[in-house]
PDB file of C-alpha atoms and ligand atoms in Angstrom:
ATOM      1  CA  MET A   1      -7.023 -11.457 -19.598  1.00  0.00           C
ATOM      2  CA  LYS A   2      -5.661  -7.709 -19.839  1.00  0.00           C
ATOM      3  CA  GLY A   3      -3.422  -7.046 -17.184  1.00  0.00           C
ATOM      4  CA  LYS A   4      -4.577  -6.782 -13.087  1.00  0.00           C
ATOM      5  CA  PHE A   5      -3.275  -4.221 -10.585  1.00  0.00           C
ATOM      6  CA  ILE A   6      -3.424  -5.727  -6.628  1.00  0.00           C
ATOM      7  CA  VAL A   7      -2.533  -3.529  -4.277  1.00  0.00           C
ATOM      8  CA  PHE A   8      -1.722  -3.917  -0.406  1.00  0.00           C
ATOM      9  CA  GLU A   9      -2.525  -1.296   2.199  1.00  0.00           C
ATOM     10  CA  GLY A  10      -2.584  -0.998   5.776  1.00  0.00           C
ATOM     11  CA  VAL A  11      -0.852   0.702   8.631  1.00  0.00           C
ATOM     12  CA  GLU A  12       2.594   0.191   9.837  1.00  0.00           C
ATOM     13  CA  GLY A  13       3.635  -3.569  10.662  1.00  0.00           C
ATOM     14  CA  ALA A  14       0.733  -5.166   9.082  1.00  0.00           C
ATOM     15  CA  GLY A  15       2.173  -7.394   7.244  1.00  0.00           C
ATOM     16  CA  LYS A  16       2.252  -6.301   3.480  1.00  0.00           C
ATOM     17  CA  THR A  17       5.568  -6.474   2.458  1.00  0.00           C
ATOM     18  CA  THR A  18       5.568 -10.025   3.655  1.00  0.00           C
ATOM     19  CA  GLN A  19       2.364 -11.104   2.047  1.00  0.00           C
ATOM     20  CA  MET A  20       3.130  -9.621  -1.226  1.00  0.00           C
ATOM     21  CA  ARG A  21       6.256 -11.650  -1.568  1.00  0.00           C
ATOM     22  CA  ARG A  22       4.109 -14.781  -0.376  1.00  0.00           C
ATOM     23  CA  LEU A  23       1.403 -13.960  -3.060  1.00  0.00           C
ATOM     24  CA  LEU A  24       4.118 -13.395  -5.708  1.00  0.00           C
ATOM     25  CA  HIS A  25       5.717 -16.869  -5.079  1.00  0.00           C
ATOM     26  CA  PHE A  26       2.058 -18.472  -4.830  1.00  0.00           C
ATOM     27  CA  ILE A  27       1.185 -16.860  -8.485  1.00  0.00           C
ATOM     28  CA  GLN A  28       4.245 -17.926  -9.764  1.00  0.00           C
ATOM     29  CA  GLN A  29       4.622 -21.351  -8.337  1.00  0.00           C
ATOM     30  CA  LYS A  30       0.586 -22.309  -9.769  1.00  0.00           C
ATOM     31  CA  GLN A  31       0.983 -20.920 -13.121  1.00  0.00           C
ATOM     32  CA  LEU A  32      -1.424 -18.074 -12.495  1.00  0.00           C
ATOM     33  CA  ALA A  33      -0.377 -15.113 -14.599  1.00  0.00           C
ATOM     34  CA  GLU A  34      -0.091 -15.852 -18.498  1.00  0.00           C
ATOM     35  CA  ALA A  35       1.764 -12.809 -19.193  1.00  0.00           C
ATOM     36  CA  GLY A  36       3.706 -12.849 -15.690  1.00  0.00           C
ATOM     37  CA  VAL A  37       3.602 -11.257 -12.380  1.00  0.00           C
ATOM     38  CA  VAL A  38       5.776  -8.748 -10.632  1.00  0.00           C
ATOM     39  CA  ALA A  39       5.682  -6.562  -7.573  1.00  0.00           C
ATOM     40  CA  THR A  40       6.285  -3.199  -7.027  1.00  0.00           C
ATOM     41  CA  ARG A  41       5.837  -0.624  -4.407  1.00  0.00           C
ATOM     42  CA  GLU A  42       5.104   2.989  -3.327  1.00  0.00           C
ATOM     43  CA  PRO A  43       7.176   5.024  -2.518  1.00  0.00           C
ATOM     44  CA  GLY A  44       9.946   4.102  -4.156  1.00  0.00           C
ATOM     45  CA  GLY A  45       8.737   2.012  -7.374  1.00  0.00           C
ATOM     46  CA  THR A  46      11.086   3.839 -10.003  1.00  0.00           C
ATOM     47  CA  LYS A  47      14.438   5.357  -9.959  1.00  0.00           C
ATOM     48  CA  LEU A  48      13.183   8.717  -9.233  1.00  0.00           C
ATOM     49  CA  GLY A  49      11.031   7.368  -6.750  1.00  0.00           C
ATOM     50  CA  LYS A  50      14.065   6.019  -4.978  1.00  0.00           C
ATOM     51  CA  GLU A  51      15.724   8.969  -4.518  1.00  0.00           C
ATOM     52  CA  LEU A  52      12.124  10.306  -2.851  1.00  0.00           C
ATOM     53  CA  ARG A  53      11.558   7.407  -0.430  1.00  0.00           C
ATOM     54  CA  CYS A  54      15.202   7.992   0.875  1.00  0.00           C
ATOM     55  CA  LEU A  55      13.927  11.808   1.143  1.00  0.00           C
ATOM     56  CA  LEU A  56      10.715  10.831   2.742  1.00  0.00           C
ATOM     57  CA  LEU A  57      11.498   8.393   5.214  1.00  0.00           C
ATOM     58  CA  GLU A  58      14.932   9.438   6.232  1.00  0.00           C
ATOM     59  CA  THR A  59      14.878  10.733   9.967  1.00  0.00           C
ATOM     60  CA  GLU A  60      17.666  13.206   9.615  1.00  0.00           C
ATOM     61  CA  SER A  61      16.398  15.214   6.723  1.00  0.00           C
ATOM     62  CA  VAL A  62      18.163  18.631   6.239  1.00  0.00           C
ATOM     63  CA  GLU A  63      15.068  20.489   7.473  1.00  0.00           C
ATOM     64  CA  LEU A  64      11.294  19.557   8.507  1.00  0.00           C
ATOM     65  CA  VAL A  65       9.484  18.405   5.760  1.00  0.00           C
ATOM     66  CA  SER A  66       6.294  20.165   5.719  1.00  0.00           C
ATOM     67  CA  ASN A  67       2.599  18.508   5.500  1.00  0.00           C
ATOM     68  CA  ARG A  68       2.097  19.920   1.888  1.00  0.00           C
ATOM     69  CA  ALA A  69       5.790  18.883   0.326  1.00  0.00           C
ATOM     70  CA  GLU A  70       5.284  15.874   1.920  1.00  0.00           C
ATOM     71  CA  LEU A  71       1.733  15.058  -0.014  1.00  0.00           C
ATOM     72  CA  LEU A  72       3.224  16.854  -3.000  1.00  0.00           C
ATOM     73  CA  MET A  73       6.454  14.128  -2.619  1.00  0.00           C
ATOM     74  CA  TYR A  74       4.100  11.201  -3.034  1.00  0.00           C
ATOM     75  CA  ALA A  75       2.232  12.620  -5.798  1.00  0.00           C
ATOM     76  CA  ALA A  76       5.277  12.933  -7.662  1.00  0.00           C
ATOM     77  CA  ASP A  77       6.756   9.285  -6.455  1.00  0.00           C
ATOM     78  CA  ARG A  78       3.391   8.109  -8.302  1.00  0.00           C
ATOM     79  CA  ALA A  79       2.588  10.072 -11.219  1.00  0.00           C
ATOM     80  CA  GLN A  80       6.188   8.625 -12.375  1.00  0.00           C
ATOM     81  CA  HIS A  81       5.718   4.924 -11.074  1.00  0.00           C
ATOM     82  CA  VAL A  82       2.360   4.723 -12.928  1.00  0.00           C
ATOM     83  CA  GLU A  83       3.835   6.208 -16.448  1.00  0.00           C
ATOM     84  CA  ALA A  84       7.252   4.469 -16.320  1.00  0.00           C
ATOM     85  CA  PHE A  85       6.569   1.208 -14.579  1.00  0.00           C
ATOM     86  CA  LEU A  86       2.715   0.326 -13.931  1.00  0.00           C
ATOM     87  CA  LEU A  87       0.915   1.462 -16.986  1.00  0.00           C
ATOM     88  CA  PRO A  88       3.250  -0.475 -19.219  1.00  0.00           C
ATOM     89  CA  GLU A  89       3.148  -3.782 -17.297  1.00  0.00           C
ATOM     90  CA  LEU A  90      -0.266  -3.849 -17.216  1.00  0.00           C
ATOM     91  CA  ALA A  91      -0.613  -3.128 -21.146  1.00  0.00           C
ATOM     92  CA  LYS A  92       1.814  -6.272 -21.471  1.00  0.00           C
ATOM     93  CA  GLY A  93      -1.112  -8.072 -19.553  1.00  0.00           C
ATOM     94  CA  SER A  94       0.889  -8.451 -16.350  1.00  0.00           C
ATOM     95  CA  ILE A  95      -0.612  -9.149 -12.921  1.00  0.00           C
ATOM     96  CA  VAL A  96       1.175  -6.337 -10.777  1.00  0.00           C
ATOM     97  CA  LEU A  97       1.201  -6.315  -6.855  1.00  0.00           C
ATOM     98  CA  CYS A  98       2.118  -3.205  -5.274  1.00  0.00           C
ATOM     99  CA  ASP A  99       2.952  -2.223  -2.069  1.00  0.00           C
ATOM    100  CA  ARG A 100       0.823   0.566  -1.059  1.00  0.00           C
ATOM    101  CA  PHE A 101      -0.642   3.326  -3.342  1.00  0.00           C
ATOM    102  CA  THR A 102      -3.465   6.037  -3.642  1.00  0.00           C
ATOM    103  CA  ASP A 103      -5.614   4.833  -0.501  1.00  0.00           C
ATOM    104  CA  SER A 104      -2.119   5.263   1.831  1.00  0.00           C
ATOM    105  CA  THR A 105      -2.524   8.844   0.471  1.00  0.00           C
ATOM    106  CA  VAL A 106      -5.921   9.256   2.001  1.00  0.00           C
ATOM    107  CA  ALA A 107      -5.304   7.440   5.021  1.00  0.00           C
ATOM    108  CA  TYR A 108      -1.734   9.124   5.690  1.00  0.00           C
ATOM    109  CA  GLN A 109      -2.033  12.690   4.510  1.00  0.00           C
ATOM    110  CA  GLY A 110      -5.304  12.981   4.670  1.00  0.00           C
ATOM    111  CA  TYR A 111      -6.674  11.433   7.997  1.00  0.00           C
ATOM    112  CA  GLY A 112      -3.515  11.319   9.360  1.00  0.00           C
ATOM    113  CA  ARG A 113      -2.014  14.984   8.714  1.00  0.00           C
ATOM    114  CA  GLY A 114      -5.604  16.507   8.315  1.00  0.00           C
ATOM    115  CA  LEU A 115      -4.859  17.867   4.679  1.00  0.00           C
ATOM    116  CA  ASN A 116      -7.839  18.279   2.430  1.00  0.00           C
ATOM    117  CA  LEU A 117      -9.260  15.028   1.344  1.00  0.00           C
ATOM    118  CA  ASP A 118     -11.057  16.269  -1.642  1.00  0.00           C
ATOM    119  CA  LEU A 119      -7.993  18.134  -2.414  1.00  0.00           C
ATOM    120  CA  ILE A 120      -6.120  14.719  -2.142  1.00  0.00           C
ATOM    121  CA  LYS A 121      -8.530  13.122  -4.609  1.00  0.00           C
ATOM    122  CA  GLN A 122      -8.042  15.644  -7.289  1.00  0.00           C
ATOM    123  CA  LEU A 123      -4.111  15.032  -6.651  1.00  0.00           C
ATOM    124  CA  ASN A 124      -4.241  11.353  -6.494  1.00  0.00           C
ATOM    125  CA  GLU A 125      -6.551  11.635 -10.152  1.00  0.00           C
ATOM    126  CA  ILE A 126      -3.604  13.458 -11.419  1.00  0.00           C
ATOM    127  CA  ALA A 127      -1.086  11.459 -10.388  1.00  0.00           C
ATOM    128  CA  THR A 128      -2.736   8.658 -11.545  1.00  0.00           C
ATOM    129  CA  GLY A 129      -4.380   9.585 -14.675  1.00  0.00           C
ATOM    130  CA  GLY A 130      -7.670   7.444 -13.402  1.00  0.00           C
ATOM    131  CA  LEU A 131      -5.676   4.490 -12.654  1.00  0.00           C
ATOM    132  CA  GLN A 132      -7.521   2.585 -10.010  1.00  0.00           C
ATOM    133  CA  SER A 133      -6.718  -0.773  -8.608  1.00  0.00           C
ATOM    134  CA  ASP A 134      -9.023  -3.798  -9.261  1.00  0.00           C
ATOM    135  CA  LEU A 135      -8.242  -5.259  -6.024  1.00  0.00           C
ATOM    136  CA  THR A 136      -7.029  -3.752  -2.661  1.00  0.00           C
ATOM    137  CA  LEU A 137      -5.959  -6.165   0.303  1.00  0.00           C
ATOM    138  CA  TRP A 138      -6.390  -3.926   3.067  1.00  0.00           C
ATOM    139  CA  LEU A 139      -4.252  -6.054   5.732  1.00  0.00           C
ATOM    140  CA  ASP A 140      -6.604  -4.741   9.256  1.00  0.00           C
ATOM    141  CA  ILE A 141      -4.347  -4.791  12.276  1.00  0.00           C
ATOM    142  CA  ASN A 142      -4.498  -3.172  15.665  1.00  0.00           C
ATOM    143  CA  VAL A 143      -2.396  -0.286  15.309  1.00  0.00           C
ATOM    144  CA  GLU A 144      -0.355  -0.671  18.447  1.00  0.00           C
ATOM    145  CA  GLU A 145       0.328  -4.641  17.239  1.00  0.00           C
ATOM    146  CA  GLY A 146       1.710  -3.193  13.958  1.00  0.00           C
ATOM    147  CA  LEU A 147       4.128  -1.026  15.370  1.00  0.00           C
ATOM    148  CA  SER A 148       5.507  -3.240  17.787  1.00  0.00           C
ATOM    149  CA  ARG A 149       5.751  -5.572  15.003  1.00  0.00           C
ATOM    150  CA  VAL A 150       7.820  -2.671  13.382  1.00  0.00           C
ATOM    151  CA  MET A 151      10.054  -2.035  16.467  1.00  0.00           C
ATOM    152  CA  ALA A 152      11.093  -5.524  16.962  1.00  0.00           C
ATOM    153  CA  ARG A 153      12.791  -4.933  13.736  1.00  0.00           C
ATOM    154  CA  GLY A 154      14.942  -2.036  14.653  1.00  0.00           C
ATOM    155  CA  LYS A 155      15.255   1.057  13.588  1.00  0.00           C
ATOM    156  CA  ARG A 156      11.942   3.264  12.625  1.00  0.00           C
ATOM    157  CA  ASP A 157      11.341   5.680   9.905  1.00  0.00           C
ATOM    158  CA  ARG A 158       9.918   9.279  10.095  1.00  0.00           C
ATOM    159  CA  MET A 159       6.551   8.026   9.475  1.00  0.00           C
ATOM    160  CA  GLU A 160       6.871   5.331  11.709  1.00  0.00           C
ATOM    161  CA  GLN A 161       7.951   7.639  14.749  1.00  0.00           C
ATOM    162  CA  ALA A 162       5.022   9.502  14.367  1.00  0.00           C
ATOM    163  CA  ASP A 163       2.702   9.329  17.515  1.00  0.00           C
ATOM    164  CA  LEU A 164       0.075   6.924  18.446  1.00  0.00           C
ATOM    165  CA  GLU A 165      -2.742   9.442  18.135  1.00  0.00           C
ATOM    166  CA  PHE A 166      -1.401   9.940  14.078  1.00  0.00           C
ATOM    167  CA  HIS A 167      -1.180   6.174  13.137  1.00  0.00           C
ATOM    168  CA  ARG A 168      -4.887   5.908  14.762  1.00  0.00           C
ATOM    169  CA  ARG A 169      -6.159   8.439  12.888  1.00  0.00           C
ATOM    170  CA  VAL A 170      -4.444   6.735   9.901  1.00  0.00           C
ATOM    171  CA  GLN A 171      -6.260   3.347  10.938  1.00  0.00           C
ATOM    172  CA  ARG A 172      -9.642   5.153  10.600  1.00  0.00           C
ATOM    173  CA  GLY A 173      -8.360   6.229   6.720  1.00  0.00           C
ATOM    174  CA  PHE A 174      -8.213   3.085   5.878  1.00  0.00           C
ATOM    175  CA  ALA A 175     -11.385   1.446   7.788  1.00  0.00           C
ATOM    176  CA  ASP A 176     -13.518   4.389   6.009  1.00  0.00           C
ATOM    177  CA  LEU A 177     -12.019   3.893   2.787  1.00  0.00           C
ATOM    178  CA  ALA A 178     -12.918  -0.134   2.957  1.00  0.00           C
ATOM    179  CA  GLU A 179     -16.948   1.222   3.760  1.00  0.00           C
ATOM    180  CA  GLU A 180     -17.015   3.236   1.113  1.00  0.00           C
ATOM    181  CA  ASN A 181     -15.173   1.254  -1.946  1.00  0.00           C
ATOM    182  CA  ARG A 182     -16.855  -2.427  -0.827  1.00  0.00           C
ATOM    183  CA  ASP A 183     -16.549  -3.653  -4.455  1.00  0.00           C
ATOM    184  CA  ARG A 184     -12.679  -2.870  -4.387  1.00  0.00           C
ATOM    185  CA  ILE A 185     -11.402  -3.245  -0.961  1.00  0.00           C
ATOM    186  CA  PHE A 186     -11.164  -6.385   0.989  1.00  0.00           C
ATOM    187  CA  ARG A 187     -10.375  -6.619   4.646  1.00  0.00           C
ATOM    188  CA  ILE A 188      -8.061  -8.905   5.634  1.00  0.00           C
ATOM    189  CA  ASP A 189      -7.653  -9.638   9.098  1.00  0.00           C
ATOM    190  CA  ALA A 190      -4.031  -9.581   9.726  1.00  0.00           C
ATOM    191  CA  ASP A 191      -3.985  -9.931  12.831  1.00  0.00           C
ATOM    192  CA  ARG A 192      -3.254 -13.710  12.779  1.00  0.00           C
ATOM    193  CA  PRO A 193      -0.096 -16.102  12.045  1.00  0.00           C
ATOM    194  CA  GLU A 194       1.293 -15.460   9.136  1.00  0.00           C
ATOM    195  CA  ASP A 195       0.354 -18.777   7.127  1.00  0.00           C
ATOM    196  CA  GLU A 196      -3.334 -18.203   7.714  1.00  0.00           C
ATOM    197  CA  VAL A 197      -3.237 -14.186   6.288  1.00  0.00           C
ATOM    198  CA  ALA A 198      -1.893 -15.809   3.430  1.00  0.00           C
ATOM    199  CA  GLU A 199      -4.215 -18.560   2.618  1.00  0.00           C
ATOM    200  CA  ALA A 200      -6.884 -15.858   2.918  1.00  0.00           C
ATOM    201  CA  ILE A 201      -5.253 -13.649   0.473  1.00  0.00           C
ATOM    202  CA  GLN A 202      -4.563 -16.672  -1.560  1.00  0.00           C
ATOM    203  CA  SER A 203      -8.582 -17.633  -2.038  1.00  0.00           C
ATOM    204  CA  ILE A 204      -9.851 -14.087  -2.276  1.00  0.00           C
ATOM    205  CA  VAL A 205      -7.320 -13.694  -5.743  1.00  0.00           C
ATOM    206  CA  ILE A 206      -8.027 -16.918  -6.858  1.00  0.00           C
ATOM    207  CA  SER A 207     -12.165 -16.327  -6.763  1.00  0.00           C
ATOM    208  CA  LYS A 208     -10.730 -12.752  -8.409  1.00  0.00           C
ATOM    209  CA  LEU A 209      -8.659 -14.148 -11.340  1.00  0.00           C
ATOM    210  CA  GLU A 210     -11.491 -16.650 -12.152  1.00  0.00           C
ATOM    211  CA  ALA A 211     -14.343 -13.676 -11.993  1.00  0.00           C
ATOM    212  CA  TRP A 212     -11.744 -11.718 -14.414  1.00  0.00           C
ATOM    213  CA  ARG A 213     -11.372 -14.180 -17.177  1.00  0.00           C
TER     214      ARG A 213
HETATM  215  N1  T5A B   1       3.183   6.662   2.895  1.00  0.00           N
HETATM  216  C1  T5A B   1       3.143   5.894   1.889  1.00  0.00           C
HETATM  217  C2  T5A B   1       2.455   7.988   2.869  1.00  0.00           C
HETATM  218  O1  T5A B   1       2.187   8.520   3.958  1.00  0.00           O
HETATM  219  N2  T5A B   1       1.700   8.223   1.697  1.00  0.00           N
HETATM  220  C3  T5A B   1       1.574   7.755   0.719  1.00  0.00           C
HETATM  221  O2  T5A B   1       0.810   7.755  -0.331  1.00  0.00           O
HETATM  222  C4  T5A B   1       2.294   6.557   0.667  1.00  0.00           C
HETATM  223  C5  T5A B   1       2.467   5.543  -0.655  1.00  0.00           C
HETATM  224  C6  T5A B   1       6.608   3.432   3.381  1.00  0.00           C
HETATM  225  C7  T5A B   1       5.768   4.794   4.298  1.00  0.00           C
HETATM  226  O3  T5A B   1       4.947   5.830   3.452  1.00  0.00           O
HETATM  227  C8  T5A B   1       3.851   6.403   3.840  1.00  0.00           C
HETATM  228  C9  T5A B   1       3.275   4.944   4.684  1.00  0.00           C
HETATM  229  C10 T5A B   1       4.898   4.229   5.412  1.00  0.00           C
HETATM  230  O4  T5A B   1       4.735   4.968   6.533  1.00  0.00           O
HETATM  231  P1  T5A B   1       7.170   1.447   4.435  1.00  0.00           P
HETATM  232  O5  T5A B   1       8.511   1.240   4.281  1.00  0.00           O
HETATM  233  O6  T5A B   1       7.258   1.203   2.864  1.00  0.00           O
HETATM  234  O7  T5A B   1       6.950   2.924   4.157  1.00  0.00           O
HETATM  235  O8  T5A B   1       6.394   1.120   5.094  1.00  0.00           O
HETATM  236  P2  T5A B   1       5.493   0.106   5.406  1.00  0.00           P
HETATM  237  O9  T5A B   1       4.689  -0.149   3.678  1.00  0.00           O
HETATM  238  O10 T5A B   1       4.461  -0.090   6.560  1.00  0.00           O
HETATM  239  O11 T5A B   1       6.380  -1.155   5.701  1.00  0.00           O
HETATM  240  P3  T5A B   1       6.609  -1.951   6.937  1.00  0.00           P
HETATM  241  O12 T5A B   1       7.633  -2.967   6.779  1.00  0.00           O
HETATM  242  O13 T5A B   1       6.754  -1.171   8.018  1.00  0.00           O
HETATM  243  O14 T5A B   1       5.028  -2.423   7.213  1.00  0.00           O
HETATM  244  P4  T5A B   1       4.486  -4.419   6.399  1.00  0.00           P
HETATM  245  O15 T5A B   1       5.027  -3.709   5.088  1.00  0.00           O
HETATM  246  O16 T5A B   1       3.328  -3.986   6.690  1.00  0.00           O
HETATM  247  O17 T5A B   1       5.320  -5.410   7.023  1.00  0.00           O
HETATM  248  P5  T5A B   1       6.129  -6.154   7.030  1.00  0.00           P
HETATM  249  O18 T5A B   1       5.786  -7.307   5.911  1.00  0.00           O
HETATM  250  O19 T5A B   1       7.201  -5.685   6.370  1.00  0.00           O
HETATM  251  O20 T5A B   1       6.239  -6.787   8.308  1.00  0.00           O
HETATM  252  C11 T5A B   1       6.723  -6.450   9.783  1.00  0.00           C
HETATM  253  C12 T5A B   1       7.473  -7.657  10.370  1.00  0.00           C
HETATM  254  O21 T5A B   1       6.057  -8.078  11.049  1.00  0.00           O
HETATM  255  C13 T5A B   1       6.324  -9.376  11.123  1.00  0.00           C
HETATM  256  C14 T5A B   1       7.366  -9.106   9.425  1.00  0.00           C
HETATM  257  O22 T5A B   1       8.725 -10.677   9.888  1.00  0.00           O
HETATM  258  C15 T5A B   1       8.435  -8.166  10.043  1.00  0.00           C
HETATM  259  O23 T5A B   1       9.504  -8.105  11.018  1.00  0.00           O
HETATM  260  N3  T5A B   1       5.055 -10.129  10.446  1.00  0.00           N
HETATM  261  C16 T5A B   1       4.585 -10.495  11.322  1.00  0.00           C
HETATM  262  N4  T5A B   1       4.641 -11.134  12.529  1.00  0.00           N
HETATM  263  C17 T5A B   1       3.648 -11.816  13.442  1.00  0.00           C
HETATM  264  N5  T5A B   1       2.533 -12.157  12.562  1.00  0.00           N
HETATM  265  C18 T5A B   1       2.409 -11.910  11.217  1.00  0.00           C
HETATM  266  N6  T5A B   1       1.357 -12.331  10.521  1.00  0.00           N
HETATM  267  C19 T5A B   1       3.446 -11.131  10.627  1.00  0.00           C
HETATM  268  N7  T5A B   1       3.662 -10.228   9.123  1.00  0.00           N
HETATM  269  C20 T5A B   1       4.765  -9.825   9.565  1.00  0.00           C
END
């Protein structure tokens, strides 16, 4: 089996990081990945990406980041991530788990910020060179519930501080993407206890891994 690319998507506080970590351990424990499994994220999956992540998410930027500058910074992070990390890992045959990818740009910069969706699709194509996920797990949660989890954790970053209507538009973006890409995007009800969400994800991943063999 050649490498497989599994992406976690969803609004703030949906549980992506928590569930990606759990899936990583599950795949390792059950020895489901012959050539290994790795976890990464966007923004921030490379050295350059870490620098961009700080610039994108810090709340005390030297100046207001414009919507188009923000879009291009996420694209630059992705282009570097694809070339320096994702493609080499997939070429080795690894299962690559990734916290956010192209659908986040459509949802946040397209639906959230209101930038042109066709332009974003073209930019995603340039940044990825055509790389798409084999499976995207959309952790679907009520926006208010997700934000309240984030708030309970403490300090919020620049994106998390955006108003509620912004996050609702982002949520609509993920819902539309799931509708348009039924073969690739699987919806998970993330408004449940952590263990239940983990079991739902494991069962989808196991059946996908069998189908890919
Ligand atoms: N972005 C990103 C764009 O705008 N465009 C892009 O193209 C890309 C790639 C990334 C930001 O960048 C934006 C989107 C984001 O705003 P980030 O810090 O990576 O920043 O943001 P998130 O990915 O949203 O990370 P969060 O940590 O905010 O959310 P997660 O990862 O979904 O949630 P997680 O797992 O950290 O859990 C949050 C809290 O909830 C608890 C956890 O313990 C934690 O405290 N929790 C649960 N509580 C109850 N029940 C459950 N089932 C729970 N699961 C987790």
